[in-house]
């Protein structure tokens, strides 16, 4: 008997989308991660006709996202994807580290089925919450024919996990595909494909099987006017395994910071250059520290952690 893959699994992790405030007019002084994923679904009656299943994987403010939760989430996603009746997965998440979780899942799993992260900038108790619409749209994306890979669906737009960045502190359309086209738009419940679904080779769960407390320590340092090497020296003394330099412009670094980073590299610390700019790659030029390509500093950090775990 052929099994129809029409089940969409919703995995909850907390965030503002599950947040509450004392008054409906309070869109800032709320507490994240208060409502269950079942509560979020109950607020979207338009999804009643869909075949859905909900599980709570975590319940936290995404500013506090950690390696252990990433391990649990990746394992849960893989287990659900392996079920033949599952057509796609939606993950409710906080906006603060959503781009990091999305990139992590894409690199580890590179799923052939869609994994859609969604979030909200306003708590569920707001006068006009954005969470219900985003959750509705995310389910439509997860059920879209031909969809695959990890994407982010917010404010009617669908972003590639590699491209997406949070670029605004409070607007409901806080996310942008900063160095490329959108994957799709969701218009009145219909997914209109604009680009290509993410693809790639999965690193696999074995890559992240090491206990979370033993993952490599990789930190980010930033170039700025008057930047010295003091932070690098302190992190090197503390036993850091890798450093991402968020340089100015095309990954440029002050003489003092560059010197400290080269000394750390000579001492066995893995060092990559990224840029603090919102978009654009860092060129890999002779004589300079290695480039992180077009990855933002936070995504370059994830990539370096995975590289060190694998190697």
mmCIF file of C-alpha atoms in Angstrom:
data_model
loop_
_atom_site.group_PDB
_atom_site.id
_atom_site.type_symbol
_atom_site.label_atom_id
_atom_site.label_comp_id
_atom_site.label_asym_id
_atom_site.label_seq_id
_atom_site.Cartn_x
_atom_site.Cartn_y
_atom_site.Cartn_z
ATOM 1 C CA UNK A 1 0.000 0.000 0.000
ATOM 2 C CA UNK A 2 1.366 3.379 -0.999
ATOM 3 C CA UNK A 3 1.693 5.882 1.852
ATOM 4 C CA UNK A 4 0.705 9.475 1.148
ATOM 5 C CA UNK A 5 3.320 11.894 2.486
ATOM 6 C CA UNK A 6 0.869 14.603 3.507
ATOM 7 C CA UNK A 7 1.634 14.833 7.236
ATOM 8 C CA UNK A 8 3.275 18.075 8.362
ATOM 9 C CA UNK A 9 5.067 17.826 11.702
ATOM 10 C CA UNK A 10 5.347 20.973 13.823
ATOM 11 C CA UNK A 11 8.304 21.079 16.235
ATOM 12 C CA UNK A 12 8.177 23.787 18.896
ATOM 13 C CA UNK A 13 11.253 25.378 20.443
ATOM 14 C CA UNK A 14 9.769 28.482 22.120
ATOM 15 C CA UNK A 15 10.631 32.034 21.090
ATOM 16 C CA UNK A 16 8.570 35.207 20.782
ATOM 17 C CA UNK A 17 5.994 33.376 18.681
ATOM 18 C CA UNK A 18 5.164 31.512 21.919
ATOM 19 C CA UNK A 19 5.620 34.586 24.117
ATOM 20 C CA UNK A 20 3.077 36.435 26.254
ATOM 21 C CA UNK A 21 2.809 39.892 27.808
ATOM 22 C CA UNK A 22 0.613 41.265 30.590
ATOM 23 C CA UNK A 23 -1.188 43.596 28.190
ATOM 24 C CA UNK A 24 -2.030 43.377 24.499
ATOM 25 C CA UNK A 25 -0.400 46.758 23.894
ATOM 26 C CA UNK A 26 2.973 45.549 25.146
ATOM 27 C CA UNK A 27 5.070 44.347 22.225
ATOM 28 C CA UNK A 28 8.449 44.604 23.926
ATOM 29 C CA UNK A 29 8.116 43.743 27.627
ATOM 30 C CA UNK A 30 6.924 40.193 27.054
ATOM 31 C CA UNK A 31 8.293 36.837 28.168
ATOM 32 C CA UNK A 32 9.254 34.454 25.383
ATOM 33 C CA UNK A 33 8.525 30.713 25.289
ATOM 34 C CA UNK A 34 5.338 30.578 27.373
ATOM 35 C CA UNK A 35 2.876 28.826 25.057
ATOM 36 C CA UNK A 36 3.076 25.262 23.800
ATOM 37 C CA UNK A 37 3.208 24.385 20.120
ATOM 38 C CA UNK A 38 -0.345 23.023 20.503
ATOM 39 C CA UNK A 39 -1.431 26.479 21.717
ATOM 40 C CA UNK A 40 0.126 28.059 18.626
ATOM 41 C CA UNK A 41 -1.765 25.695 16.326
ATOM 42 C CA UNK A 42 -5.040 26.370 18.135
ATOM 43 C CA UNK A 43 -4.659 30.049 17.212
ATOM 44 C CA UNK A 44 -4.668 29.188 13.482
ATOM 45 C CA UNK A 45 -8.060 27.592 12.710
ATOM 46 C CA UNK A 46 -7.307 27.866 8.985
ATOM 47 C CA UNK A 47 -4.948 24.903 9.459
ATOM 48 C CA UNK A 48 -7.736 22.608 10.681
ATOM 49 C CA UNK A 49 -8.020 20.955 7.257
ATOM 50 C CA UNK A 50 -4.348 20.011 7.235
ATOM 51 C CA UNK A 51 -2.995 16.739 8.588
ATOM 52 C CA UNK A 52 -0.705 17.972 11.361
ATOM 53 C CA UNK A 53 1.241 16.564 14.290
ATOM 54 C CA UNK A 54 2.902 18.650 17.009
ATOM 55 C CA UNK A 55 5.844 18.000 19.340
ATOM 56 C CA UNK A 56 7.593 20.258 21.851
ATOM 57 C CA UNK A 57 11.359 19.804 21.432
ATOM 58 C CA UNK A 58 12.430 22.754 23.610
ATOM 59 C CA UNK A 59 10.937 25.811 25.302
ATOM 60 C CA UNK A 60 13.404 28.678 25.404
ATOM 61 C CA UNK A 61 14.115 32.230 24.329
ATOM 62 C CA UNK A 62 16.292 31.794 21.241
ATOM 63 C CA UNK A 63 18.905 34.196 22.593
ATOM 64 C CA UNK A 64 19.695 31.266 24.898
ATOM 65 C CA UNK A 65 19.959 28.656 22.117
ATOM 66 C CA UNK A 66 22.719 26.143 22.867
ATOM 67 C CA UNK A 67 24.538 23.177 21.356
ATOM 68 C CA UNK A 68 22.572 20.586 23.349
ATOM 69 C CA UNK A 69 19.275 21.923 22.008
ATOM 70 C CA UNK A 70 20.711 21.909 18.485
ATOM 71 C CA UNK A 71 21.648 18.256 18.916
ATOM 72 C CA UNK A 72 18.163 17.362 20.162
ATOM 73 C CA UNK A 73 16.491 19.360 17.406
ATOM 74 C CA UNK A 74 18.605 17.877 14.595
ATOM 75 C CA UNK A 75 17.942 14.368 15.915
ATOM 76 C CA UNK A 76 14.202 15.057 16.149
ATOM 77 C CA UNK A 77 14.084 16.499 12.629
ATOM 78 C CA UNK A 78 15.963 13.525 11.188
ATOM 79 C CA UNK A 79 13.642 11.066 12.943
ATOM 80 C CA UNK A 80 10.532 12.786 11.590
ATOM 81 C CA UNK A 81 11.930 13.073 8.072
ATOM 82 C CA UNK A 82 12.544 9.320 8.047
ATOM 83 C CA UNK A 83 8.818 8.646 8.434
ATOM 84 C CA UNK A 84 7.343 7.965 4.963
ATOM 85 C CA UNK A 85 4.048 9.688 5.808
ATOM 86 C CA UNK A 86 5.808 12.981 6.670
ATOM 87 C CA UNK A 87 5.887 15.451 3.808
ATOM 88 C CA UNK A 88 7.605 18.294 5.632
ATOM 89 C CA UNK A 89 8.493 19.844 8.963
ATOM 90 C CA UNK A 90 7.831 23.263 10.484
ATOM 91 C CA UNK A 91 9.933 24.518 13.402
ATOM 92 C CA UNK A 92 8.666 27.398 15.538
ATOM 93 C CA UNK A 93 11.670 29.365 16.794
ATOM 94 C CA UNK A 94 12.754 32.669 18.250
ATOM 95 C CA UNK A 95 14.023 35.287 15.822
ATOM 96 C CA UNK A 96 17.303 36.108 17.592
ATOM 97 C CA UNK A 97 19.239 33.008 16.549
ATOM 98 C CA UNK A 98 16.890 31.647 13.896
ATOM 99 C CA UNK A 99 19.402 32.212 11.088
ATOM 100 C CA UNK A 100 21.997 30.212 13.009
ATOM 101 C CA UNK A 101 19.705 27.248 13.667
ATOM 102 C CA UNK A 102 18.568 27.245 10.036
ATOM 103 C CA UNK A 103 22.150 27.171 8.740
ATOM 104 C CA UNK A 104 23.158 24.495 11.243
ATOM 105 C CA UNK A 105 20.286 22.207 10.221
ATOM 106 C CA UNK A 106 20.935 22.679 6.515
ATOM 107 C CA UNK A 107 24.612 21.820 6.857
ATOM 108 C CA UNK A 108 24.036 18.808 9.101
ATOM 109 C CA UNK A 109 20.935 17.362 7.415
ATOM 110 C CA UNK A 110 20.590 18.935 3.923
ATOM 111 C CA UNK A 111 17.104 17.374 3.878
ATOM 112 C CA UNK A 112 15.385 16.137 0.723
ATOM 113 C CA UNK A 113 12.070 17.148 2.320
ATOM 114 C CA UNK A 114 11.294 20.739 3.362
ATOM 115 C CA UNK A 115 12.207 21.915 6.850
ATOM 116 C CA UNK A 116 10.676 25.346 7.405
ATOM 117 C CA UNK A 117 11.612 27.577 10.321
ATOM 118 C CA UNK A 118 9.187 30.304 11.283
ATOM 119 C CA UNK A 119 8.987 32.873 14.051
ATOM 120 C CA UNK A 120 7.337 36.093 15.172
ATOM 121 C CA UNK A 121 8.451 39.580 16.125
ATOM 122 C CA UNK A 122 5.378 40.169 18.287
ATOM 123 C CA UNK A 123 4.200 37.988 21.178
ATOM 124 C CA UNK A 124 1.074 35.868 20.847
ATOM 125 C CA UNK A 125 -0.823 38.286 23.104
ATOM 126 C CA UNK A 126 -0.152 41.364 20.907
ATOM 127 C CA UNK A 127 -2.974 43.403 19.388
ATOM 128 C CA UNK A 128 -1.940 42.146 15.950
ATOM 129 C CA UNK A 129 0.348 39.127 16.393
ATOM 130 C CA UNK A 130 2.341 38.060 13.354
ATOM 131 C CA UNK A 131 2.894 34.508 14.576
ATOM 132 C CA UNK A 132 -0.382 32.933 13.364
ATOM 133 C CA UNK A 133 0.086 34.150 9.788
ATOM 134 C CA UNK A 134 3.725 33.076 9.754
ATOM 135 C CA UNK A 135 2.805 29.630 11.066
ATOM 136 C CA UNK A 136 0.054 29.283 8.468
ATOM 137 C CA UNK A 137 2.466 30.296 5.695
ATOM 138 C CA UNK A 138 5.181 27.948 6.957
ATOM 139 C CA UNK A 139 2.820 24.985 6.751
ATOM 140 C CA UNK A 140 1.953 25.904 3.155
ATOM 141 C CA UNK A 141 5.669 25.978 2.312
ATOM 142 C CA UNK A 142 6.262 22.636 4.034
ATOM 143 C CA UNK A 143 3.465 21.139 1.932
ATOM 144 C CA UNK A 144 4.542 22.739 -1.352
ATOM 145 C CA UNK A 145 5.250 20.262 -4.180
ATOM 146 C CA UNK A 146 8.968 19.878 -4.857
ATOM 147 C CA UNK A 147 10.058 21.763 -1.757
ATOM 148 C CA UNK A 148 13.270 20.633 -0.068
ATOM 149 C CA UNK A 149 16.026 21.875 2.194
ATOM 150 C CA UNK A 150 15.961 24.225 5.164
ATOM 151 C CA UNK A 151 14.243 27.560 4.619
ATOM 152 C CA UNK A 152 12.843 30.381 6.727
ATOM 153 C CA UNK A 153 9.268 31.587 6.164
ATOM 154 C CA UNK A 154 8.376 34.936 7.730
ATOM 155 C CA UNK A 155 6.302 37.926 6.616
ATOM 156 C CA UNK A 156 5.227 36.169 3.421
ATOM 157 C CA UNK A 157 8.784 35.586 2.234
ATOM 158 C CA UNK A 158 10.815 32.385 2.037
ATOM 159 C CA UNK A 159 14.575 32.602 2.559
ATOM 160 C CA UNK A 160 17.405 30.143 1.950
ATOM 161 C CA UNK A 161 19.077 29.067 5.199
ATOM 162 C CA UNK A 162 22.453 30.235 3.902
ATOM 163 C CA UNK A 163 21.236 33.677 2.816
ATOM 164 C CA UNK A 164 18.840 34.675 5.578
ATOM 165 C CA UNK A 165 19.811 37.250 8.180
ATOM 166 C CA UNK A 166 17.842 39.183 10.757
ATOM 167 C CA UNK A 167 18.369 42.788 9.708
ATOM 168 C CA UNK A 168 15.900 44.758 11.847
ATOM 169 C CA UNK A 169 15.392 44.886 15.587
ATOM 170 C CA UNK A 170 11.586 45.186 15.726
ATOM 171 C CA UNK A 171 9.821 45.186 12.329
ATOM 172 C CA UNK A 172 7.671 42.179 11.476
ATOM 173 C CA UNK A 173 9.589 41.848 8.193
ATOM 174 C CA UNK A 174 12.871 41.596 10.078
ATOM 175 C CA UNK A 175 14.539 39.023 7.802
ATOM 176 C CA UNK A 176 16.265 39.502 4.472
ATOM 177 C CA UNK A 177 18.046 37.366 1.899
ATOM 178 C CA UNK A 178 20.973 39.709 1.968
ATOM 179 C CA UNK A 179 23.130 38.402 -0.861
ATOM 180 C CA UNK A 180 20.701 36.673 -3.194
ATOM 181 C CA UNK A 181 17.126 36.284 -4.369
ATOM 182 C CA UNK A 182 14.245 34.980 -2.289
ATOM 183 C CA UNK A 183 13.376 31.311 -2.642
ATOM 184 C CA UNK A 184 9.644 32.010 -2.777
ATOM 185 C CA UNK A 185 6.754 34.149 -1.616
ATOM 186 C CA UNK A 186 3.568 32.994 0.101
ATOM 187 C CA UNK A 187 0.568 34.864 -1.293
ATOM 188 C CA UNK A 188 -2.888 34.111 0.120
ATOM 189 C CA UNK A 189 -1.763 30.635 1.093
ATOM 190 C CA UNK A 190 -0.173 29.903 -2.293
ATOM 191 C CA UNK A 191 3.596 29.364 -2.574
ATOM 192 C CA UNK A 192 5.110 31.127 -5.597
ATOM 193 C CA UNK A 193 8.595 29.821 -6.318
ATOM 194 C CA UNK A 194 11.095 32.528 -7.282
ATOM 195 C CA UNK A 195 14.412 30.720 -7.031
ATOM 196 C CA UNK A 196 15.683 27.265 -6.146
ATOM 197 C CA UNK A 197 15.160 25.202 -3.023
ATOM 198 C CA UNK A 198 18.338 24.710 -0.939
ATOM 199 C CA UNK A 199 20.386 21.615 -1.625
ATOM 200 C CA UNK A 200 23.745 20.229 -0.626
ATOM 201 C CA UNK A 201 25.570 17.321 0.923
ATOM 202 C CA UNK A 202 24.623 16.477 4.515
ATOM 203 C CA UNK A 203 27.370 16.195 7.089
ATOM 204 C CA UNK A 204 25.149 13.803 9.040
ATOM 205 C CA UNK A 205 24.255 13.417 12.703
ATOM 206 C CA UNK A 206 27.504 11.541 13.360
ATOM 207 C CA UNK A 207 29.338 14.838 12.874
ATOM 208 C CA UNK A 208 27.614 16.324 15.925
ATOM 209 C CA UNK A 209 27.506 13.214 18.112
ATOM 210 C CA UNK A 210 30.230 14.465 20.467
ATOM 211 C CA UNK A 211 28.757 15.579 23.847
ATOM 212 C CA UNK A 212 27.732 19.218 23.579
ATOM 213 C CA UNK A 213 30.023 20.311 26.399
ATOM 214 C CA UNK A 214 32.974 19.029 24.371
ATOM 215 C CA UNK A 215 32.218 20.884 21.146
ATOM 216 C CA UNK A 216 35.031 23.142 19.910
ATOM 217 C CA UNK A 217 35.025 26.636 21.333
ATOM 218 C CA UNK A 218 34.859 29.191 18.534
ATOM 219 C CA UNK A 219 34.441 32.896 19.262
ATOM 220 C CA UNK A 220 33.883 36.034 17.160
ATOM 221 C CA UNK A 221 36.031 39.164 17.376
ATOM 222 C CA UNK A 222 35.270 42.394 15.537
ATOM 223 C CA UNK A 223 37.436 44.960 13.814
ATOM 224 C CA UNK A 224 36.640 48.582 14.610
ATOM 225 C CA UNK A 225 38.408 51.894 15.070
ATOM 226 C CA UNK A 226 41.128 51.383 17.644
ATOM 227 C CA UNK A 227 40.851 47.589 17.588
ATOM 228 C CA UNK A 228 43.693 45.915 19.464
ATOM 229 C CA UNK A 229 44.656 42.294 19.863
ATOM 230 C CA UNK A 230 43.823 42.164 23.582
ATOM 231 C CA UNK A 231 40.606 40.165 23.156
ATOM 232 C CA UNK A 232 42.348 37.674 20.877
ATOM 233 C CA UNK A 233 45.190 37.265 23.375
ATOM 234 C CA UNK A 234 42.696 36.657 26.199
ATOM 235 C CA UNK A 235 40.721 34.097 24.207
ATOM 236 C CA UNK A 236 43.914 32.363 23.133
ATOM 237 C CA UNK A 237 45.005 32.141 26.771
ATOM 238 C CA UNK A 238 41.582 30.697 27.647
ATOM 239 C CA UNK A 239 42.111 27.837 25.187
ATOM 240 C CA UNK A 240 39.832 28.851 22.321
ATOM 241 C CA UNK A 241 39.843 26.430 19.360
ATOM 242 C CA UNK A 242 38.809 28.839 16.611
ATOM 243 C CA UNK A 243 38.250 32.514 15.914
ATOM 244 C CA UNK A 244 36.081 34.321 13.385
ATOM 245 C CA UNK A 245 37.235 37.849 12.659
ATOM 246 C CA UNK A 246 34.318 40.080 11.688
ATOM 247 C CA UNK A 247 36.395 42.485 9.671
ATOM 248 C CA UNK A 248 35.499 45.839 8.224
ATOM 249 C CA UNK A 249 34.641 46.018 4.510
ATOM 250 C CA UNK A 250 36.225 43.126 2.635
ATOM 251 C CA UNK A 251 37.350 41.493 5.875
ATOM 252 C CA UNK A 252 39.983 44.113 6.609
ATOM 253 C CA UNK A 253 41.674 44.095 10.014
ATOM 254 C CA UNK A 254 43.693 46.618 11.999
ATOM 255 C CA UNK A 255 47.413 45.906 12.155
ATOM 256 C CA UNK A 256 47.172 45.075 15.869
ATOM 257 C CA UNK A 257 44.211 42.720 15.461
ATOM 258 C CA UNK A 258 45.717 41.043 12.399
ATOM 259 C CA UNK A 259 48.988 40.486 14.254
ATOM 260 C CA UNK A 260 47.220 38.919 17.237
ATOM 261 C CA UNK A 261 45.160 36.663 14.987
ATOM 262 C CA UNK A 262 48.242 35.475 13.104
ATOM 263 C CA UNK A 263 49.946 34.684 16.398
ATOM 264 C CA UNK A 264 46.878 32.705 17.470
ATOM 265 C CA UNK A 265 46.913 30.864 14.156
ATOM 266 C CA UNK A 266 50.587 29.995 14.602
ATOM 267 C CA UNK A 267 49.658 28.614 18.033
ATOM 268 C CA UNK A 268 47.158 26.181 16.483
ATOM 269 C CA UNK A 269 43.965 28.262 16.638
ATOM 270 C CA UNK A 270 41.883 28.065 13.453
ATOM 271 C CA UNK A 271 41.228 31.605 12.162
ATOM 272 C CA UNK A 272 38.829 32.753 9.425
ATOM 273 C CA UNK A 273 37.985 36.257 8.188
ATOM 274 C CA UNK A 274 34.375 37.339 7.669
ATOM 275 C CA UNK A 275 32.874 40.825 7.441
ATOM 276 C CA UNK A 276 30.671 42.869 9.706
ATOM 277 C CA UNK A 277 28.921 44.227 6.581
ATOM 278 C CA UNK A 278 25.356 43.048 6.019
ATOM 279 C CA UNK A 279 26.126 41.533 2.621
ATOM 280 C CA UNK A 280 28.903 40.529 0.284
ATOM 281 C CA UNK A 281 31.704 37.946 0.397
ATOM 282 C CA UNK A 282 35.216 38.300 1.724
ATOM 283 C CA UNK A 283 37.775 37.711 -1.005
ATOM 284 C CA UNK A 284 40.390 35.023 -0.366
ATOM 285 C CA UNK A 285 43.551 36.903 -1.338
ATOM 286 C CA UNK A 286 47.222 35.867 -1.080
ATOM 287 C CA UNK A 287 48.942 36.894 2.127
ATOM 288 C CA UNK A 288 45.727 37.398 4.095
ATOM 289 C CA UNK A 289 44.108 35.221 6.719
ATOM 290 C CA UNK A 290 41.700 32.609 5.269
ATOM 291 C CA UNK A 291 38.311 33.854 4.102
ATOM 292 C CA UNK A 292 34.908 32.600 5.271
ATOM 293 C CA UNK A 293 33.507 33.428 1.841
ATOM 294 C CA UNK A 294 30.014 34.886 1.853
ATOM 295 C CA UNK A 295 29.127 33.570 5.313
ATOM 296 C CA UNK A 296 28.177 36.071 7.985
ATOM 297 C CA UNK A 297 30.255 35.954 11.176
ATOM 298 C CA UNK A 298 27.682 33.855 13.062
ATOM 299 C CA UNK A 299 27.307 31.366 10.216
ATOM 300 C CA UNK A 300 31.060 31.243 9.684
ATOM 301 C CA UNK A 301 31.337 30.347 13.371
ATOM 302 C CA UNK A 302 28.932 27.427 12.879
ATOM 303 C CA UNK A 303 30.812 26.278 9.791
ATOM 304 C CA UNK A 304 34.119 26.371 11.656
ATOM 305 C CA UNK A 305 32.643 24.457 14.599
ATOM 306 C CA UNK A 306 31.372 21.767 12.220
ATOM 307 C CA UNK A 307 34.723 21.691 10.425
ATOM 308 C CA UNK A 308 36.546 21.141 13.703
ATOM 309 C CA UNK A 309 34.028 18.496 14.794
ATOM 310 C CA UNK A 310 34.491 16.638 11.518
ATOM 311 C CA UNK A 311 38.254 16.878 11.482
#
